[in-house]
Amino acid sequence: MKKIFAIACSLLFAAGMLAGCSPDNAGAASGGAAGKDAPKIGLVQMMEHPSLDEIRAAIEARLDEALGEGGYVYDYQNGQGDASVIANICQKFVADDVDVIVAIATQAAQGAATAVQGTDIPVIFAAVTDPVEAGLMADTDHPDANVTGTSDYIPVDKIFDLAAELTPDAASYGLLYNLSEPNSVSVIEQAKAYLDAQGLAYTEGAVTATGEVQTVTQSLLAECDAVFVPIDNTVASAMTIVADEAVKAGKPVYVAADSMVADGALASVGVNYTNLGAQTADMALRALEGTPVAEMPVEILRDNAVVVNEQTAEAIGVDVSAYAG
């Protein structure tokens, strides 16, 4: 059983869409005025949601710790999940001659990488699941375009092994993701390979916008025993809706980010995004110190942990006591 729900729709953005580049959305210099020789850091975040916000907070904390409050010029911009907004933000960073661009999530990293072509401005990304699939480099061990950073890659077999332990009767999975997010597509391909090898059925539920998530989730839950969501920014923005629908159906949702568990999914083997943010900031600091990007391979956080939502587990009748507390 391999079906795909592909729902096409176009997004209309208001005339104020480019507000991501306006002073209202800009981050101020950390801790107040900085000296004229202080390093300039531009940070672009794909969109706001808990995982990405957690990464940004950790980056800011580590920069303050290393450089001192007021020891650097810092400009934070929200890309609003739109490639054209991100492109304008990154072009402005280049025009401002920042010393490094920090980009949170795949689409932000792609926009930054394009903007710095022909310059010597390094890009340090965070939470890009598959940098090669995203077109940021050919080899994660040898960055080749003045772009490197941290990956939130999680081996999907760990998540499905956990699912088999918690809900062993689940024989079919709905795969909920956005086709336009390369990180999601890459993980979904791994999930399909795993499920094929285990002889488990799956149905793909592809969305193109947050507004489609509820309908596709309902379709998947009607057909499948469980739902799997990769590290997908579109679905994450509507995770509480997915969780509510799953509880109504009495079925589990497994995810690849701990923030989505906090929003109501049953469980994950996930990355600690605070640690990932700190690790990203450390790479940015090395770039500021003059370490060539080519000498900084992509770093993957290895300290994965099982995270469960006890309230969701109780609501759908799943025993998570081995991982609770």
XYZ file of C-alpha atoms in Angstrom:
325
model
C 0.000 0.000 0.000
C 1.905 3.051 -1.203
C -0.215 6.058 -1.984
C 0.504 9.723 -2.086
C -1.735 12.597 -1.234
C -0.223 15.543 -3.069
C -2.175 18.694 -2.576
C -1.180 21.653 -4.675
C -1.965 25.155 -3.657
C -0.433 28.554 -4.135
C 0.355 30.880 -1.286
C -0.551 34.521 -1.524
C 1.567 36.776 0.624
C 0.460 40.210 1.731
C 2.143 43.307 0.479
C 3.990 43.580 3.774
C 5.690 40.209 3.240
C 9.142 41.735 3.063
C 8.862 43.059 6.599
C 11.530 40.545 7.537
C 14.047 43.126 6.340
C 12.492 46.013 8.224
C 13.926 47.557 11.403
C 10.983 46.116 13.370
C 12.324 42.603 12.814
C 16.009 43.362 13.127
C 18.026 42.229 16.119
C 19.961 44.919 17.926
C 23.629 44.772 18.827
C 23.917 42.392 21.769
C 24.021 44.215 25.080
C 23.996 47.680 23.549
C 26.502 49.660 21.505
C 29.547 47.817 20.204
C 32.901 49.199 19.097
C 33.470 49.958 15.440
C 35.856 47.000 15.139
C 33.434 44.546 16.747
C 32.550 41.554 14.563
C 29.279 41.830 12.660
C 27.028 38.768 12.665
C 23.902 38.420 10.563
C 21.483 35.683 11.626
C 18.606 34.593 9.411
C 16.039 32.083 10.660
C 13.777 30.345 8.175
C 10.657 30.951 10.294
C 9.623 31.024 13.904
C 8.719 27.795 15.629
C 9.923 26.219 18.876
C 12.847 24.116 17.597
C 14.342 26.947 15.553
C 13.723 29.496 18.308
C 15.521 27.192 20.758
C 18.520 27.011 18.427
C 18.638 30.798 18.058
C 18.454 31.380 21.811
C 21.365 28.998 22.349
C 23.420 30.687 19.627
C 22.822 34.103 21.180
C 23.722 32.845 24.659
C 26.978 31.300 23.470
C 27.950 34.421 21.509
C 27.310 36.575 24.576
C 29.391 34.186 26.655
C 32.309 34.200 24.220
C 32.307 37.792 22.983
C 30.645 39.596 25.856
C 27.433 41.565 25.763
C 28.083 44.536 23.518
C 31.158 42.816 22.102
C 29.634 42.221 18.667
C 27.091 43.661 16.275
C 24.162 41.314 15.798
C 21.329 41.495 13.294
C 18.578 38.866 13.585
C 16.002 38.551 10.805
C 12.993 36.243 10.396
C 12.633 34.768 6.908
C 8.890 34.117 7.354
C 9.229 30.788 5.549
C 9.533 32.528 2.187
C 12.520 32.195 -0.162
C 12.232 35.730 -1.549
C 12.224 37.259 1.929
C 15.247 35.164 2.900
C 17.074 36.196 -0.290
C 16.506 39.898 0.458
C 17.686 39.471 4.037
C 20.882 37.702 2.995
C 21.610 40.205 0.237
C 21.314 42.965 2.833
C 23.754 41.119 5.086
C 26.230 40.992 2.199
C 25.712 44.698 1.464
C 26.323 45.427 5.150
C 29.574 43.446 4.881
C 28.893 41.230 7.870
C 31.755 39.024 9.030
C 29.657 35.841 9.139
C 26.108 34.790 8.326
C 24.451 32.254 10.609
C 21.488 30.562 8.926
C 18.969 28.449 10.827
C 17.258 25.689 8.783
C 17.722 24.526 5.219
C 15.912 27.237 3.270
C 17.764 29.948 5.180
C 21.083 28.232 4.503
C 20.312 27.970 0.789
C 19.479 31.672 0.612
C 22.651 32.628 2.462
C 24.825 30.378 0.295
C 23.475 32.014 -2.849
C 23.932 35.539 -1.492
C 27.601 35.115 -0.525
C 28.738 33.753 -3.890
C 31.690 35.825 -5.081
C 32.426 37.099 -1.559
C 34.565 35.791 1.282
C 31.749 35.907 3.855
C 31.413 32.505 5.559
C 28.007 30.919 6.154
C 27.511 28.742 9.218
C 24.191 26.912 9.176
C 22.217 25.138 11.881
C 19.718 22.271 11.622
C 20.257 21.325 7.983
C 19.405 17.643 7.991
C 21.072 16.765 4.671
C 23.455 19.490 3.397
C 24.338 17.497 0.265
C 20.695 16.936 -0.716
C 20.095 20.641 -0.067
C 22.802 21.528 -2.606
C 25.048 23.270 -0.092
C 28.080 21.069 -0.721
C 29.195 17.876 -2.400
C 30.869 16.323 0.649
C 30.080 17.088 4.298
C 33.657 16.275 5.278
C 35.053 18.797 2.794
C 32.849 21.914 2.508
C 33.543 23.480 -0.873
C 31.499 26.694 -1.086
C 32.436 28.678 2.050
C 29.410 27.096 3.726
C 29.349 24.658 6.658
C 27.539 24.125 9.933
C 25.606 21.638 12.040
C 23.170 18.916 11.023
C 20.199 17.664 13.029
C 20.287 14.339 11.229
C 18.684 11.438 13.121
C 18.940 7.850 11.857
C 15.286 7.032 11.206
C 15.744 3.409 12.193
C 16.090 4.547 15.822
C 12.709 6.247 15.683
C 10.967 3.287 14.061
C 12.650 0.882 16.479
C 11.158 2.961 19.293
C 7.770 2.879 17.543
C 7.964 -0.911 17.286
C 8.651 -1.078 21.018
C 5.873 1.301 22.105
C 3.183 0.347 19.570
C 4.147 -3.094 18.199
C 0.755 -3.610 16.517
C 1.270 -0.665 14.145
C 1.501 -2.267 10.696
C 1.083 0.834 8.528
C 2.437 4.370 8.735
C 1.356 7.692 7.323
C 4.329 9.818 6.238
C 3.469 13.496 6.695
C 5.846 16.058 5.162
C 6.339 19.001 2.808
C 7.626 18.000 -0.632
C 9.463 21.308 -1.027
C 11.691 20.859 2.046
C 14.809 18.911 0.989
C 15.566 17.865 4.561
C 12.124 16.269 4.823
C 12.327 14.509 1.462
C 15.693 13.011 2.384
C 14.422 11.616 5.691
C 11.217 10.319 4.124
C 13.264 8.357 1.570
C 15.144 6.738 4.453
C 11.852 6.004 6.211
C 10.414 4.330 3.128
C 13.529 2.190 2.726
C 13.289 1.109 6.367
C 9.573 0.312 6.123
C 10.079 -1.622 2.895
C 12.794 -3.689 4.542
C 10.507 -4.437 7.492
C 7.534 -5.305 5.288
C 5.462 -2.459 6.736
C 2.964 -0.524 4.634
C 2.977 3.244 4.291
C 0.975 6.069 2.772
C 2.611 9.361 1.874
C 0.813 12.550 2.849
C 2.495 15.448 1.093
C 1.593 19.050 1.888
C 2.754 22.333 0.430
C 1.539 24.697 3.156
C 0.566 24.709 6.811
C -3.094 25.148 5.913
C -3.160 21.690 4.308
C -1.782 19.814 7.302
C -5.059 19.108 9.107
C -6.844 17.625 6.099
C -3.919 15.419 5.103
C -3.434 14.303 8.702
C -7.061 13.246 8.917
C -6.698 11.232 5.693
C -3.574 9.475 6.965
C -5.109 8.663 10.346
C -8.168 7.184 8.673
C -5.988 4.776 6.727
C -2.900 4.099 8.836
C -2.060 2.805 12.304
C 0.484 5.536 13.075
C 1.987 8.708 11.590
C 5.640 9.680 11.151
C 6.812 13.288 10.715
C 10.433 14.158 9.838
C 12.103 17.422 10.876
C 9.695 19.396 8.708
C 9.230 23.099 9.396
C 5.825 23.310 7.705
C 4.325 20.443 9.684
C 6.049 21.577 12.885
C 4.218 24.891 12.616
C 0.926 22.970 12.794
C 2.046 20.211 15.150
C -0.607 20.904 17.778
C -3.257 20.332 15.098
C -1.641 17.030 14.079
C -1.472 15.963 17.721
C -5.107 16.848 18.386
C -6.278 14.850 15.368
C -4.144 11.875 16.416
C -5.563 11.871 19.943
C -9.093 11.962 18.511
C -8.207 8.940 16.374
C -6.432 7.201 19.257
C -3.278 6.740 17.188
C 0.400 7.613 17.774
C 2.492 10.207 15.983
C 6.250 9.694 15.928
C 8.472 12.647 15.055
C 12.114 13.551 14.548
C 12.308 16.579 16.855
C 11.757 16.851 20.583
C 9.893 20.156 20.231
C 7.181 18.329 18.262
C 6.817 15.911 21.176
C 6.293 18.904 23.444
C 3.563 20.002 21.025
C 1.712 16.690 21.408
C 3.388 13.962 19.350
C 3.843 10.689 21.208
C 7.604 10.177 21.010
C 10.903 10.817 19.276
C 14.546 9.943 19.333
C 15.610 13.513 18.962
C 18.327 16.112 18.972
C 18.819 18.537 21.839
C 18.434 21.827 19.981
C 20.021 23.897 22.735
C 23.190 21.859 22.342
C 22.929 22.126 18.560
C 22.687 25.922 18.791
C 25.715 26.135 21.054
C 27.665 23.901 18.682
C 26.684 26.141 15.757
C 27.815 29.244 17.623
C 31.172 27.610 18.339
C 31.648 27.046 14.604
C 30.737 30.668 13.881
C 33.287 31.801 16.455
C 35.968 29.699 14.777
C 35.098 31.304 11.457
C 35.406 34.756 13.050
C 38.827 33.765 14.366
C 39.931 33.007 10.804
C 39.518 29.239 10.520
C 38.768 28.501 6.841
C 35.371 26.953 6.238
C 37.059 24.223 4.176
C 38.721 23.073 7.408
C 35.407 22.772 9.271
C 33.460 19.618 8.306
C 29.741 19.536 8.965
C 29.118 18.514 12.560
C 26.349 16.117 13.626
C 25.103 16.101 17.204
C 25.538 12.589 18.563
C 23.799 12.817 21.937
C 20.343 11.628 20.864
C 17.729 10.818 23.494
C 14.264 9.277 23.674
C 11.600 11.877 24.449
C 7.959 10.971 25.213
C 4.795 12.937 25.889
C 3.162 11.317 28.898
C -0.107 13.208 28.500
C -0.491 12.058 24.893
C 0.470 8.500 25.862
C -2.250 8.407 28.517
C -4.812 9.826 26.093
C -4.221 7.110 23.498
C -3.467 4.273 25.906
C 0.249 3.689 25.232
C 2.627 2.660 28.004
C 5.711 4.932 27.971
C 6.697 4.292 31.597
C 10.141 3.017 30.561
C 10.987 6.502 29.280
C 8.819 8.741 31.469
C 10.118 11.150 34.025
